[in-house]
Tab-separated table of C-alpha atoms in Angstrom:
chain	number	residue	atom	x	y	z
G	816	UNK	CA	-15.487	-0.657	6.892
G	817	UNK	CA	-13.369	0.181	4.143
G	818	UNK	CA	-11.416	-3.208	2.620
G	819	UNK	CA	-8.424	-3.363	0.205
G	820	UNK	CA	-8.977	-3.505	-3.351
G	821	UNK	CA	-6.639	-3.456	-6.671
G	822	UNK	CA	-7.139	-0.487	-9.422
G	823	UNK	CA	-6.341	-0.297	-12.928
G	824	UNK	CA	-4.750	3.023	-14.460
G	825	UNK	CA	-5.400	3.847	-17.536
G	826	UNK	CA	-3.103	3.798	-19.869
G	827	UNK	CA	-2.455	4.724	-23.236
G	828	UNK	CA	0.517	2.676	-25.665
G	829	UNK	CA	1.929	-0.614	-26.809
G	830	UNK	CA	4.637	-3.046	-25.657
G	831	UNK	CA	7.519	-2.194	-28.455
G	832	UNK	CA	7.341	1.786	-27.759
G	833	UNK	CA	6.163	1.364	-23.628
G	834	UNK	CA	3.016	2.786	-21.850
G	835	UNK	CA	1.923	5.898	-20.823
G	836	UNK	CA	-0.247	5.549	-16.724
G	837	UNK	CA	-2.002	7.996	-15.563
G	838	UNK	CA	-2.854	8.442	-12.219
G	839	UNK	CA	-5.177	11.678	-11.459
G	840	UNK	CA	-8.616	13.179	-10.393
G	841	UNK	CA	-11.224	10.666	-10.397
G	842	UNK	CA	-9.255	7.644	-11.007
G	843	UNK	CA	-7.558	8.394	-7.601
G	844	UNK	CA	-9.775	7.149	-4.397
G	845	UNK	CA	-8.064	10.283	-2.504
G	846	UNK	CA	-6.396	13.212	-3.297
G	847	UNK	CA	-2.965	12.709	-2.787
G	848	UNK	CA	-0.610	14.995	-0.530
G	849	UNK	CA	2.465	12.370	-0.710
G	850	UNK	CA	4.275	10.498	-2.994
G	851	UNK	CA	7.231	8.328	-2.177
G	852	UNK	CA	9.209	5.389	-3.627
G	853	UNK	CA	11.348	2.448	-2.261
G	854	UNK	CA	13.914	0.804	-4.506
G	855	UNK	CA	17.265	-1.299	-3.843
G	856	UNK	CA	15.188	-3.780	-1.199
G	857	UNK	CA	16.628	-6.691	-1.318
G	858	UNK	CA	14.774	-9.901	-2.772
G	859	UNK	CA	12.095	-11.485	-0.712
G	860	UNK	CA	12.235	-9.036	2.360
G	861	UNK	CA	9.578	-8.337	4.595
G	862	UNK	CA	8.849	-4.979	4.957
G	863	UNK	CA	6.060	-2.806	6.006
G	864	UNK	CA	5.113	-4.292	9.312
G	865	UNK	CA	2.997	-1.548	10.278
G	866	UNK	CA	-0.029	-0.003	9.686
G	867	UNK	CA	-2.065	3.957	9.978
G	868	UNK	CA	-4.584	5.469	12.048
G	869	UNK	CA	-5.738	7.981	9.059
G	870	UNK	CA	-4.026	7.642	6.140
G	871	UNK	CA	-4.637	6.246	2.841
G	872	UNK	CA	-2.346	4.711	0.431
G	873	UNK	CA	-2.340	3.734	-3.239
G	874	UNK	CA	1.296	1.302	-3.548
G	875	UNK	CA	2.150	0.554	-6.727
G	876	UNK	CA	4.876	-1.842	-8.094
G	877	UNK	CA	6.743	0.317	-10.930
G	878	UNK	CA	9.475	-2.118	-11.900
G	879	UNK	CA	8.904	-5.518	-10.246
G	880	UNK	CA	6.746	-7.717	-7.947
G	881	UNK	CA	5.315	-7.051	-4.918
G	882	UNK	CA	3.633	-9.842	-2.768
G	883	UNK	CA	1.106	-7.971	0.032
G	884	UNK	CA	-0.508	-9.367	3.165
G	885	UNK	CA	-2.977	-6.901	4.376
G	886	UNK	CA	-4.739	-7.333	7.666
G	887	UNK	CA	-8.269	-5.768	8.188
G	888	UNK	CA	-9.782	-4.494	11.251
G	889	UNK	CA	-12.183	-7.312	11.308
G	890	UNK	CA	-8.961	-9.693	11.101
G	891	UNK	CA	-9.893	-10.530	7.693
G	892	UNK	CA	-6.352	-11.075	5.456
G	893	UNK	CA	-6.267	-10.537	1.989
G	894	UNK	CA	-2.947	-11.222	-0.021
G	895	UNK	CA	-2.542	-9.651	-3.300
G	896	UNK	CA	0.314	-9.387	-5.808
G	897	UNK	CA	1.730	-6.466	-7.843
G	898	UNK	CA	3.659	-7.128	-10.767
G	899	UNK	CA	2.236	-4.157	-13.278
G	900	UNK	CA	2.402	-0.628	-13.075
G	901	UNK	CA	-1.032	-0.120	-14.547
G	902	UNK	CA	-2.165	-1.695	-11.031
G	903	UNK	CA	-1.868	-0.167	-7.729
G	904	UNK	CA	-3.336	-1.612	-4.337
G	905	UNK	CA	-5.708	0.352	-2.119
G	906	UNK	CA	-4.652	0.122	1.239
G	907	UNK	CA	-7.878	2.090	4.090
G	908	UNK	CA	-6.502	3.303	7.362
G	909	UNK	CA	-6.274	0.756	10.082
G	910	UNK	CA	-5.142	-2.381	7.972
G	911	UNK	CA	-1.657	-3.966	8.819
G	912	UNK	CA	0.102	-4.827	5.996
G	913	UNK	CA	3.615	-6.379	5.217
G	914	UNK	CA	5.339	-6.213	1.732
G	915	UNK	CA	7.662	-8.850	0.253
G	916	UNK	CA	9.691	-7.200	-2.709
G	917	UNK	CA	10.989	-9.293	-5.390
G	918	UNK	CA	14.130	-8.690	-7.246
G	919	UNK	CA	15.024	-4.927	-8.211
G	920	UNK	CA	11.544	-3.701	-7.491
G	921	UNK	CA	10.362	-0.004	-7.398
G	922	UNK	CA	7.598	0.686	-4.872
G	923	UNK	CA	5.925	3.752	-5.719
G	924	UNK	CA	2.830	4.823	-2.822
G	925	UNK	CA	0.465	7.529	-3.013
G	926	UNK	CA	-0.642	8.672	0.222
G	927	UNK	CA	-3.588	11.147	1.397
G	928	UNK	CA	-1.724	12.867	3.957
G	929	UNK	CA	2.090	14.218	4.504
G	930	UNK	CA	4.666	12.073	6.620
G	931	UNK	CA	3.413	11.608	10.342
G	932	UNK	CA	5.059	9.478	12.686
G	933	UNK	CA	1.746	9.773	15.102
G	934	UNK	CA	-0.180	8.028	12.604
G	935	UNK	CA	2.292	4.791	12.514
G	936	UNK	CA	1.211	1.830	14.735
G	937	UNK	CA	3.791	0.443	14.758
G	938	UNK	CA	3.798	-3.207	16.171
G	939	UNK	CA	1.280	-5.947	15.846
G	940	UNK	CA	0.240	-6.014	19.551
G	941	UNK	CA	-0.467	-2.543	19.045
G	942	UNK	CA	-2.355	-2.875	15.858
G	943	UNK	CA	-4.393	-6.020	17.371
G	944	UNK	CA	-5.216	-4.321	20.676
G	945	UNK	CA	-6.561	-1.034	18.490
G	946	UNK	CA	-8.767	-3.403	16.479
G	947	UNK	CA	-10.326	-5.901	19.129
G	948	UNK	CA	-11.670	-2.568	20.880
């Protein structure tokens, strides 16, 4: 079972002229076939509240801090917290997760597969009933 973990882009620069993070090939733990971002959430709200049959994502914090609860399938939760873009969060299929933005955050997520609403569970009885199977 696959679990959520943090990884570090490389990146090339320094703080007075900015950084330069890469995110390609090998580095990647999928190849992507989305990419989407979320801005103008409004500080400390819950979103996410969901989670995927298949699909993978990479979510990123571009400008801001995300706070992440992620629910395994063994009911394990891990919380992590994004507040560099040279850090993105792993998130397998079948993990619930729910996303607290702080002020003016960007989201940025890298997904393995195109937008498909039959791969949303989409409620937490759902989600628990799929994973106690």
């Amino acid at each position: 079972m696959l679990h959520p973990y943090l990884l570090d882009f490389p990146s090339t620069g320094s703080a007075p002229l900015g950084h330069l993070v890469i995110a390609e090939g090998a580095t990647l733990p999928f190849p992507v076939k989305r990419v989407y971002w979320t801005a103008g959430v409004p500080a400390e709200k819950i979103s996410g509240n969901h989670a995927h049959h298949q699909l993978e994502q990479l979510i990123v914090a571009v400008h801001g801090t995300l706070e992440l609860l992620v629910e395994t399938p063994d009911r394990q939760k891990h919380h992590f917290v994004l507040e560099h873009p040279t850090q993105g969060l792993y998130v397998p299929p079948l993990c619930w997760r729910e996303i607290k933005f702080g002020a003016q955050t960007v989201l940025m997520c890298l997904a393995s597969q195109e937008y498909e609403e039959t791969d949303y569970i989409r409620t937490y009885p759902e989600f628990e009933q799929l994973v106690s199977r």
